[in-house]
Tab-separated table of C-alpha atoms in Angstrom:
chain	number	residue	atom	x	y	z
A	1	MET	CA	98.365	163.221	68.009
A	2	SER	CA	94.891	163.248	69.524
A	3	ALA	CA	93.452	161.741	66.342
A	4	ALA	CA	95.864	158.830	66.602
A	5	VAL	CA	94.851	158.239	70.211
A	6	SER	CA	91.141	158.161	69.427
A	7	GLU	CA	91.747	155.736	66.560
A	8	LEU	CA	93.579	153.508	68.954
A	9	ALA	CA	90.650	153.682	71.381
A	10	LEU	CA	88.227	152.702	68.616
A	11	ASP	CA	90.403	149.743	67.706
A	12	LEU	CA	90.417	148.519	71.307
A	13	GLU	CA	86.640	148.676	71.449
A	14	ALA	CA	86.262	146.553	68.320
A	15	PHE	CA	85.240	143.519	70.304
A	16	GLU	CA	82.468	144.435	72.694
A	17	GLY	CA	81.455	140.948	73.789
A	18	PRO	CA	79.966	137.805	72.360
A	19	PHE	CA	76.436	139.198	72.219
A	20	ASP	CA	77.604	142.164	70.248
A	21	LEU	CA	79.351	139.918	67.751
A	22	LEU	CA	76.520	137.422	67.528
A	23	LEU	CA	73.973	140.181	67.139
A	24	THR	CA	75.957	141.633	64.283
A	25	LEU	CA	76.080	138.216	62.651
A	26	VAL	CA	72.402	137.418	63.181
A	27	LEU	CA	71.336	140.782	61.826
A	28	LYS	CA	73.138	140.188	58.573
A	29	GLU	CA	70.266	139.078	56.349
A	30	GLU	CA	72.072	136.231	54.705
A	31	LEU	CA	73.248	134.638	57.910
A	32	GLU	CA	73.382	130.908	57.544
A	33	LEU	CA	75.255	129.336	60.396
A	34	ALA	CA	76.920	126.800	58.132
A	35	ASP	CA	78.328	129.734	56.184
A	36	VAL	CA	79.817	131.480	59.159
A	37	GLU	CA	83.531	131.030	58.895
A	38	VAL	CA	84.703	130.318	62.416
A	39	ALA	CA	88.312	130.508	61.264
A	40	ALA	CA	87.774	134.067	60.029
A	41	ILE	CA	86.225	135.078	63.326
A	42	VAL	CA	89.077	133.490	65.252
A	43	LEU	CA	91.640	135.302	63.097
A	44	ALA	CA	89.849	138.619	63.610
A	45	PHE	CA	89.727	138.044	67.325
A	46	LEU	CA	93.394	137.065	67.516
A	47	LYS	CA	94.247	140.254	65.678
A	48	HIS	CA	92.251	142.147	68.263
A	49	VAL	CA	94.049	140.380	71.101
A	50	ALA	CA	97.451	140.999	69.525
A	51	ALA	CA	96.699	144.723	69.327
A	52	ARG	CA	96.352	144.880	73.087
A	53	SER	CA	99.371	145.135	75.317
A	54	GLU	CA	97.809	142.749	77.814
A	55	PRO	CA	95.451	139.907	76.943
A	56	ASP	CA	91.925	140.488	78.183
A	57	LEU	CA	91.259	137.135	79.851
A	58	GLU	CA	87.561	137.884	80.351
A	59	ALA	CA	87.099	138.674	76.681
A	60	CYS	CA	89.066	135.569	75.702
A	61	GLY	CA	86.866	133.400	77.901
A	62	GLU	CA	83.683	134.868	76.500
A	63	PHE	CA	85.045	134.450	73.016
A	64	LEU	CA	85.796	130.771	73.615
A	65	VAL	CA	82.204	130.290	74.814
A	66	LEU	CA	80.864	131.960	71.704
A	67	VAL	CA	83.104	130.093	69.289
A	68	SER	CA	82.356	126.748	70.891
A	69	ALA	CA	78.621	127.548	70.712
A	70	LEU	CA	79.023	128.364	67.042
A	71	LEU	CA	80.976	125.168	66.444
A	72	GLU	CA	78.335	123.155	68.238
A	73	LEU	CA	75.588	124.721	66.130
A	74	LYS	CA	77.543	123.966	62.979
A	75	ALA	CA	78.174	120.418	64.110
A	76	ARG	CA	74.478	119.932	64.778
A	77	GLY	CA	73.794	121.126	61.253
A	78	LEU	CA	75.907	118.274	60.002
A	79	PHE	CA	73.947	115.692	61.990
A	80	PRO	CA	70.260	116.346	61.315
A	81	ASP	CA	69.121	113.476	63.493
A	82	GLU	CA	70.362	115.083	66.681
A	83	GLU	CA	68.167	113.281	69.144
A	84	LEU	CA	70.873	110.664	69.350
A	85	ASP	CA	73.406	112.864	71.071
A	86	PHE	CA	71.857	116.134	72.125
A	87	ASP	CA	68.704	115.036	73.902
A	88	GLU	CA	69.703	116.721	77.146
A	89	LEU	CA	69.600	120.143	75.502
A	90	ASP	CA	66.313	121.309	74.046
A	91	PRO	CA	67.450	123.348	71.052
A	92	ASP	CA	64.173	125.285	70.920
A	93	GLU	CA	64.484	126.254	74.546
A	94	ALA	CA	68.106	127.238	74.098
A	95	ALA	CA	67.257	129.319	71.055
A	96	GLU	CA	64.389	130.954	72.920
A	97	GLU	CA	66.635	131.911	75.800
A	98	LEU	CA	69.347	133.150	73.511
A	99	ALA	CA	66.797	135.199	71.581
A	100	GLU	CA	65.569	136.773	74.779
A	101	ARG	CA	69.016	137.643	75.981
A	102	LEU	CA	69.941	139.031	72.608
A	103	ALA	CA	66.735	141.079	72.518
A	104	ALA	CA	67.485	142.487	75.974
A	105	TYR	CA	71.023	143.268	74.961
A	106	ARG	CA	69.789	144.905	71.790
A	107	ARG	CA	67.413	147.177	73.699
A	108	PHE	CA	70.278	148.454	75.819
A	109	LYS	CA	72.467	148.801	72.769
A	110	SER	CA	69.794	151.047	71.282
A	111	ALA	CA	69.559	152.925	74.576
A	112	ALA	CA	73.323	153.401	74.445
A	113	ALA	CA	72.989	154.783	70.924
A	114	TRP	CA	70.306	157.181	72.147
A	115	LEU	CA	72.603	158.325	74.966
A	116	GLU	CA	75.436	158.805	72.506
A	117	GLU	CA	73.255	161.001	70.294
A	118	ARG	CA	72.025	162.901	73.292
A	119	LEU	CA	75.573	163.493	74.510
A	120	GLU	CA	76.466	164.809	71.067
A	121	SER	CA	73.472	167.161	70.899
A	122	GLU	CA	74.047	168.430	74.434
A	123	GLN	CA	77.753	168.972	73.821
A	124	ASP	CA	77.238	172.729	73.507
A	125	ARG	CA	75.596	173.106	76.901
A	126	PHE	CA	78.331	174.414	79.148
A	127	PHE	CA	77.780	174.794	82.839
A	128	ARG	CA	79.866	175.322	85.894
A	129	LEU	CA	80.527	172.491	88.291
A	130	GLY	CA	81.123	173.752	91.764
A	131	PRO	CA	82.846	172.020	94.604
A	132	ALA	CA	80.792	169.964	97.030
A	133	PRO	CA	77.984	172.162	98.280
A	134	VAL	CA	78.757	174.015	101.454
A	135	THR	CA	75.876	173.796	103.838
A	136	PRO	CA	75.303	176.921	105.830
A	137	GLY	CA	77.413	176.698	108.977
A	138	ARG	CA	75.464	175.877	112.065
A	139	GLU	CA	76.122	178.487	114.720
A	140	ARG	CA	77.903	177.082	117.721
A	141	PRO	CA	76.323	178.667	120.758
A	142	LEU	CA	78.758	179.981	123.333
A	143	LEU	CA	78.023	179.681	127.027
A	144	PRO	CA	77.667	183.026	128.717
A	145	GLU	CA	81.011	183.827	130.298
A	146	GLU	CA	82.041	186.192	133.067
A	147	PRO	CA	84.665	188.691	131.864
A	148	ALA	CA	86.498	188.203	135.143
A	149	LYS	CA	86.758	184.434	134.613
A	150	LEU	CA	88.051	185.017	131.116
A	151	ALA	CA	90.664	187.438	132.398
A	152	GLU	CA	91.723	184.882	134.959
A	153	ALA	CA	92.112	182.225	132.300
A	154	LEU	CA	94.131	184.643	130.206
A	155	ARG	CA	96.318	185.633	133.123
A	156	ALA	CA	97.349	182.032	133.621
A	157	LEU	CA	98.455	181.956	130.014
A	158	ALA	CA	100.259	185.292	130.213
A	159	ALA	CA	102.241	184.471	133.370
A	160	GLU	CA	105.993	183.919	133.008
A	161	PRO	CA	106.741	180.224	133.147
A	162	PRO	CA	109.286	179.204	135.829
A	163	GLU	CA	112.922	179.132	134.761
A	164	PRO	CA	113.825	175.648	133.627
A	165	SER	CA	116.597	173.998	135.617
A	166	LEU	CA	119.949	173.899	133.887
A	167	ARG	CA	121.614	171.844	136.533
A	168	HIS	CA	121.970	168.793	134.362
A	169	LEU	CA	124.023	170.807	131.875
A	170	THR	CA	126.993	171.294	134.206
A	171	LEU	CA	128.596	168.042	135.359
A	172	THR	CA	130.146	168.087	138.739
A	173	PHE	CA	132.955	165.589	139.025
A	174	PRO	CA	133.815	164.275	142.465
A	175	PRO	CA	137.595	164.497	143.060
A	176	LEU	CA	139.516	161.406	141.998
A	177	GLY	CA	141.344	161.402	145.317
A	178	LEU	CA	138.111	160.712	147.151
A	179	PHE	CA	137.865	157.252	145.580
A	180	LEU	CA	141.625	156.579	145.841
A	181	GLU	CA	141.391	157.104	149.569
A	182	ARG	CA	138.237	155.077	149.846
A	183	PHE	CA	139.555	152.021	147.966
A	184	ARG	CA	142.837	152.089	149.923
A	185	ALA	CA	140.823	152.207	153.174
A	186	VAL	CA	138.702	149.242	152.086
A	187	LEU	CA	141.766	147.168	151.133
A	188	LYS	CA	143.236	147.823	154.560
A	189	ARG	CA	140.236	146.136	156.131
A	190	ARG	CA	139.688	143.370	153.545
A	191	ALA	CA	141.924	141.374	151.240
A	192	LEU	CA	139.695	141.951	148.235
A	193	PHE	CA	136.462	143.685	147.220
A	194	VAL	CA	134.062	143.602	144.317
A	195	PHE	CA	134.196	146.924	142.497
A	196	ASP	CA	130.583	146.758	141.256
A	197	ARG	CA	129.223	146.266	144.732
A	198	GLU	CA	131.369	149.079	146.076
A	199	VAL	CA	130.041	151.684	143.606
A	200	ASP	CA	126.490	150.428	143.627
A	201	GLY	CA	123.978	153.199	144.163
A	202	LEU	CA	126.318	155.957	143.027
A	203	SER	CA	125.491	158.255	140.110
A	204	ARG	CA	126.903	157.419	136.698
A	205	ILE	CA	129.432	160.168	136.855
A	206	GLU	CA	130.599	159.030	140.300
A	207	GLN	CA	130.896	155.482	139.050
A	208	ALA	CA	132.998	156.677	136.145
A	209	VAL	CA	135.349	158.605	138.436
A	210	ALA	CA	135.528	155.576	140.754
A	211	PHE	CA	136.580	153.436	137.801
A	212	LEU	CA	139.277	155.964	136.874
A	213	ALA	CA	140.524	155.807	140.436
A	214	LEU	CA	140.663	152.025	140.170
A	215	LEU	CA	142.747	152.275	136.983
A	216	GLU	CA	145.043	154.750	138.756
A	217	LEU	CA	145.609	152.268	141.612
A	218	ARG	CA	146.294	149.491	139.098
A	219	LYS	CA	148.763	151.708	137.249
A	220	ALA	CA	150.579	152.507	140.450
A	221	GLY	CA	150.775	148.764	141.141
A	222	GLU	CA	148.812	149.037	144.367
A	223	VAL	CA	146.081	146.600	143.272
A	224	SER	CA	145.485	143.751	140.882
A	225	ILE	CA	142.212	143.476	138.959
A	226	ALA	CA	140.379	140.372	137.771
A	227	GLN	CA	137.254	139.871	135.718
A	228	ASP	CA	135.944	136.463	134.531
A	229	ALA	CA	134.286	137.751	131.401
A	230	PRO	CA	133.195	141.069	129.933
A	231	PHE	CA	130.459	142.674	132.069
A	232	GLU	CA	131.142	140.272	134.887
A	233	PRO	CA	131.889	141.738	138.350
A	234	ILE	CA	135.379	143.173	138.739
A	235	THR	CA	137.319	141.841	141.690
A	236	VAL	CA	139.978	144.077	143.235
A	237	LYS	CA	142.844	142.698	145.355
A	238	ALA	CA	145.724	144.412	147.082
A	239	ALA	CA	148.927	143.801	145.136
B	1	MET	CA	69.732	216.968	75.058
B	2	SER	CA	69.703	213.176	75.282
B	3	SER	CA	67.875	211.331	78.013
B	4	PHE	CA	70.555	208.622	78.056
B	5	GLY	CA	71.919	208.109	81.529
B	6	GLN	CA	69.066	209.963	83.118
B	7	PRO	CA	67.301	208.144	85.930
B	8	PRO	CA	63.905	206.791	84.905
B	9	PRO	CA	60.860	208.714	86.050
B	10	ASP	CA	60.100	208.162	89.701
B	11	SER	CA	56.984	206.111	89.133
B	12	GLN	CA	58.845	203.574	86.950
B	13	ARG	CA	61.762	203.309	89.317
B	14	LEU	CA	59.469	202.647	92.236
B	15	ARG	CA	57.821	199.834	90.350
B	16	LEU	CA	61.175	198.182	89.588
B	17	VAL	CA	62.384	198.278	93.151
B	18	ASP	CA	59.224	197.471	94.972
B	19	ASN	CA	57.530	194.812	92.880
B	20	PRO	CA	57.731	191.829	95.263
B	21	VAL	CA	57.949	189.297	92.434
B	22	ASP	CA	60.914	191.170	91.025
B	23	ARG	CA	62.550	191.267	94.395
B	24	LEU	CA	62.028	187.529	94.865
B	25	ALA	CA	63.332	186.928	91.349
B	26	ARG	CA	66.515	188.776	92.272
B	27	THR	CA	66.886	186.586	95.352
B	28	VAL	CA	66.381	183.407	93.308
B	29	GLU	CA	68.850	184.720	90.757
B	30	ALA	CA	71.402	185.243	93.519
B	31	LEU	CA	70.832	181.756	94.933
B	32	LEU	CA	71.261	180.155	91.516
B	33	VAL	CA	74.453	182.017	90.819
B	34	ILE	CA	76.177	180.754	93.960
B	35	ALA	CA	74.777	177.219	93.757
B	36	PRO	CA	77.305	174.529	92.791
B	37	ARG	CA	74.524	172.275	91.417
B	38	PRO	CA	70.913	172.550	90.287
B	39	LEU	CA	68.628	173.718	93.084
B	40	SER	CA	65.213	172.170	93.545
B	41	LEU	CA	62.108	174.262	94.012
B	42	GLN	CA	62.086	173.277	97.663
B	43	GLU	CA	65.707	174.235	98.204
B	44	LEU	CA	65.054	177.629	96.645
B	45	ALA	CA	61.938	178.073	98.744
B	46	ASP	CA	63.774	177.171	101.938
B	47	ALA	CA	66.691	179.491	101.258
B	48	ALA	CA	64.477	182.397	100.199
B	49	GLU	CA	61.992	181.704	103.001
B	50	GLU	CA	59.132	181.908	100.540
B	51	ASP	CA	56.516	179.419	99.499
B	52	ALA	CA	57.166	177.240	96.479
B	53	GLU	CA	54.344	178.746	94.481
B	54	ARG	CA	55.834	182.228	94.589
B	55	ILE	CA	59.275	180.800	93.763
B	56	GLU	CA	57.735	179.227	90.692
B	57	THR	CA	56.387	182.608	89.612
B	58	ALA	CA	59.824	184.136	90.084
B	59	LEU	CA	61.407	181.278	88.139
B	60	GLY	CA	58.935	181.891	85.319
B	61	LEU	CA	60.048	185.497	85.190
B	62	LEU	CA	63.720	184.485	85.179
B	63	THR	CA	63.231	181.777	82.541
B	64	GLY	CA	61.911	184.454	80.222
B	65	ARG	CA	64.845	186.691	80.975
B	66	TYR	CA	67.577	184.043	80.816
B	67	ARG	CA	66.895	182.253	77.589
B	68	GLU	CA	68.733	181.357	74.418
B	69	GLY	CA	69.058	184.287	72.041
B	70	ARG	CA	68.406	186.844	74.729
B	71	SER	CA	71.096	186.200	77.291
B	72	GLY	CA	74.527	184.619	77.507
B	73	ILE	CA	73.330	182.914	80.663
B	74	VAL	CA	70.456	180.482	80.291
B	75	LEU	CA	68.233	179.234	83.090
B	76	GLU	CA	67.450	175.562	82.574
B	77	GLN	CA	65.491	172.924	84.410
B	78	VAL	CA	67.799	169.946	84.734
B	79	ALA	CA	68.631	167.062	87.094
B	80	GLY	CA	65.609	167.727	89.278
B	81	GLY	CA	66.319	171.418	89.751
B	82	PHE	CA	67.100	174.779	88.243
B	83	ALA	CA	70.538	175.920	87.173
B	84	PHE	CA	72.314	178.521	85.105
B	85	ARG	CA	74.401	177.468	82.157
B	86	ALA	CA	76.087	179.130	79.209
B	87	ALA	CA	74.068	179.886	76.088
B	88	ARG	CA	74.620	177.383	73.314
B	89	GLU	CA	75.776	180.104	70.937
B	90	ALA	CA	78.795	180.659	73.180
B	91	ALA	CA	79.718	176.952	73.215
B	92	GLU	CA	82.794	177.305	71.014
B	93	ALA	CA	84.230	180.085	73.137
B	94	CYS	CA	83.433	178.079	76.275
B	95	ALA	CA	85.184	175.043	74.811
B	96	ARG	CA	88.297	177.121	74.250
B	97	LEU	CA	88.226	178.184	77.865
B	98	VAL	CA	87.542	174.860	79.582
B	99	ASP	CA	88.219	171.215	78.988
B	100	ARG	CA	85.511	168.656	79.650
B	101	PRO	CA	87.167	165.368	80.488
B	102	THR	CA	83.923	163.990	81.892
B	103	GLN	CA	82.255	163.813	78.526
B	104	ARG	CA	85.225	163.077	76.326
B	105	GLY	CA	85.468	159.688	74.711
B	106	LEU	CA	82.735	157.538	76.209
B	107	SER	CA	83.407	154.143	74.648
B	108	GLN	CA	80.694	151.860	73.339
B	109	ALA	CA	81.183	149.620	76.378
B	110	ALA	CA	80.839	152.632	78.682
B	111	LEU	CA	77.700	153.857	76.904
B	112	GLU	CA	76.074	150.410	77.072
B	113	THR	CA	76.939	150.107	80.748
B	114	LEU	CA	75.657	153.619	81.386
B	115	ALA	CA	72.404	152.784	79.604
B	116	ILE	CA	71.908	149.654	81.719
B	117	VAL	CA	72.582	151.559	84.953
B	118	ALA	CA	70.308	154.430	83.897
B	119	TYR	CA	67.376	152.121	83.091
B	120	LEU	CA	67.808	149.367	85.670
B	121	GLY	CA	69.720	151.119	88.481
B	122	PRO	CA	70.441	150.349	91.161
B	123	VAL	CA	72.124	147.438	89.437
B	124	SER	CA	75.223	145.365	90.213
B	125	ARG	CA	78.208	144.558	88.033
B	126	PRO	CA	77.265	140.875	87.630
B	127	GLU	CA	73.825	141.937	86.362
B	128	ILE	CA	75.410	144.347	83.891
B	129	ALA	CA	77.804	141.626	82.733
B	130	ARG	CA	74.906	139.203	82.269
B	131	ILE	CA	73.089	141.624	79.998
B	132	ARG	CA	76.144	142.645	78.009
B	133	GLY	CA	77.585	139.118	77.928
B	134	VAL	CA	80.990	140.492	78.859
B	135	ALA	CA	82.622	141.698	82.067
B	136	ALA	CA	81.748	145.283	82.919
B	137	ASP	CA	84.421	145.990	85.531
B	138	SER	CA	86.521	148.515	83.666
B	139	ALA	CA	83.501	150.249	82.145
B	140	VAL	CA	81.943	150.596	85.598
B	141	ALA	CA	85.203	151.866	87.105
B	142	GLY	CA	85.555	154.427	84.318
B	143	LEU	CA	82.007	155.695	84.777
B	144	VAL	CA	82.464	155.958	88.537
B	145	GLU	CA	85.658	157.930	87.998
B	146	ARG	CA	83.859	160.311	85.661
B	147	GLY	CA	81.147	160.783	88.259
B	148	LEU	CA	78.386	159.563	85.946
B	149	ILE	CA	77.448	156.617	88.168
B	150	ALA	CA	77.907	156.044	91.894
B	151	GLU	CA	77.567	153.239	94.400
B	152	ALA	CA	74.067	152.794	95.759
B	153	GLY	CA	74.125	150.157	98.459
B	154	ARG	CA	74.615	146.430	98.051
B	155	GLU	CA	72.409	143.607	96.909
B	156	GLU	CA	71.715	140.630	99.127
B	157	GLY	CA	74.684	138.676	97.830
B	158	GLY	CA	76.968	141.572	98.752
B	159	ALA	CA	77.654	142.897	95.249
B	160	VAL	CA	77.816	146.702	95.060
B	161	ARG	CA	74.958	148.265	93.150
B	162	TYR	CA	75.245	151.380	91.021
B	163	ARG	CA	72.935	154.162	89.940
B	164	THR	CA	73.403	157.225	87.793
B	165	THR	CA	74.300	160.541	89.447
B	166	PRO	CA	72.692	163.988	89.122
B	167	LEU	CA	75.792	164.886	87.092
B	168	PHE	CA	74.742	162.287	84.533
B	169	GLU	CA	71.333	163.943	84.211
B	170	ARG	CA	72.943	167.334	83.941
B	171	ILE	CA	75.441	166.380	81.271
B	172	PHE	CA	72.797	164.611	79.221
B	173	GLY	CA	70.365	167.479	79.726
B	174	LEU	CA	67.716	165.394	81.479
B	175	GLN	CA	65.293	166.734	84.052
B	176	SER	CA	65.077	163.243	85.469
B	177	LEU	CA	65.526	159.606	84.434
B	178	ASP	CA	61.847	159.617	83.433
B	179	GLU	CA	62.922	161.521	80.355
B	180	LEU	CA	64.789	158.506	79.007
B	181	PRO	CA	62.848	156.992	76.117
B	182	ALA	CA	60.901	153.850	76.978
B	183	LEU	CA	63.074	150.808	76.281
B	184	ASP	CA	60.466	149.132	74.084
B	185	ASP	CA	60.391	152.150	71.785
B	186	LEU	CA	64.038	151.700	71.074
B	187	GLY	CA	65.432	149.820	68.135
B	188	GLU	CA	63.501	147.462	65.953
B	189	ASP	CA	60.952	145.038	67.195
B	190	ALA	CA	62.412	142.386	69.453
B	191	GLU	CA	59.930	139.972	67.924
B	192	GLU	CA	61.681	140.299	64.606
B	193	LEU	CA	64.937	139.265	66.203
B	194	ARG	CA	63.296	136.340	67.946
B	195	GLY	CA	61.728	135.232	64.667
B	196	ARG	CA	65.086	135.294	62.985
B	197	LEU	CA	66.714	133.243	65.708
B	198	GLU	CA	63.860	130.772	65.697
B	199	ALA	CA	64.222	130.417	61.971
B	200	MET	CA	67.876	129.668	62.631
B	201	ALA	CA	66.945	127.040	65.158
B	202	GLU	CA	64.484	125.442	62.754
B	203	ARG	CA	67.015	125.307	59.972
B	204	ARG	CA	69.424	123.739	62.379
B	205	GLY	CA	66.846	121.214	63.579
B	206	ALA	CA	65.702	120.350	60.071
């Protein structure tokens, strides 16, 4: 299982970048650019891409750059008298720069190889990795305190809190008759009244009982009720 | 009658307890055993409230005591400090006890990136990519996750720069980055490579 996974990892690392590939090619003694088969490289690269679940766009871009550079070099080989078309690019300068970048890359590749060897040879050095170091706690100085003041502070905490009021838990309903009498008295004085205005300022529970009283009067046929639209004021008239 | 288990003669015992270097060595030993990372000479001196010179003497004593072949615990000088580690001969047993995900499977891309950061750090991802000729994002992220490299400020353009961590030095058994071989000593002569490329260019120009 683990062997299969590491093989897979090796396969994924096959293409390490254009410099890596070019370096490999250049270092082959017999390298003659005209002999480099671009098609073979492309096929190898496509195989590498196909092996990945997701295409590595960066790698693809770099690969295109490399392949086009190779193609250009090959094309130049076919046209020895290149001054006609390629005068804007000094091939010696380009080669010099490429050589320098390759040399720099190669130095770090060697350094990577050294690190790899070192890692291998140091593999049998086991040590413990602790959590983030704990710096010695800085003592937090306490202000000198009077025992009496402390006791006072504690006493405030220890005192019984006042009993919470439970008044809101028991609803006290005003008697229905109260509102029956009131509405009848109002209708004796006036032909009609607006219910909302009449109960304005009362508590919710009183308003509810007042409304029940209104319904009672309507049921008994003592009043008629009108409302233009829901939530509009309710007008009460003597029947 | 065997003398095994008998206390040593008084004179010898006195010497063991009262020798100030021994006492300091025991203190240093204690500090190293609780330390979560290598301790520098100065850190040891500060904690022991002793001067660095005497700490060095104590460390010399301990290095002789805790060494390969003599002890299962080895005192080593690593990552700019002193630390205890397991003796190499116990490595297999240690490996059975603990897993080391930090070191497992460093890819070629990761090693190259690590090398660039170790030699050129602090260095940014674009610089790494320029040298390797390929994007370094995932290699950098992997190394950060393993704790081998860490962010170290930003360059003028705003790109995050990276440097290697003390853990890197410890895992690779380096006292400091100075122990890395000089870059020019590595690999074959760069001139040879240049010559070969120039020969290529000539052939092409011919």
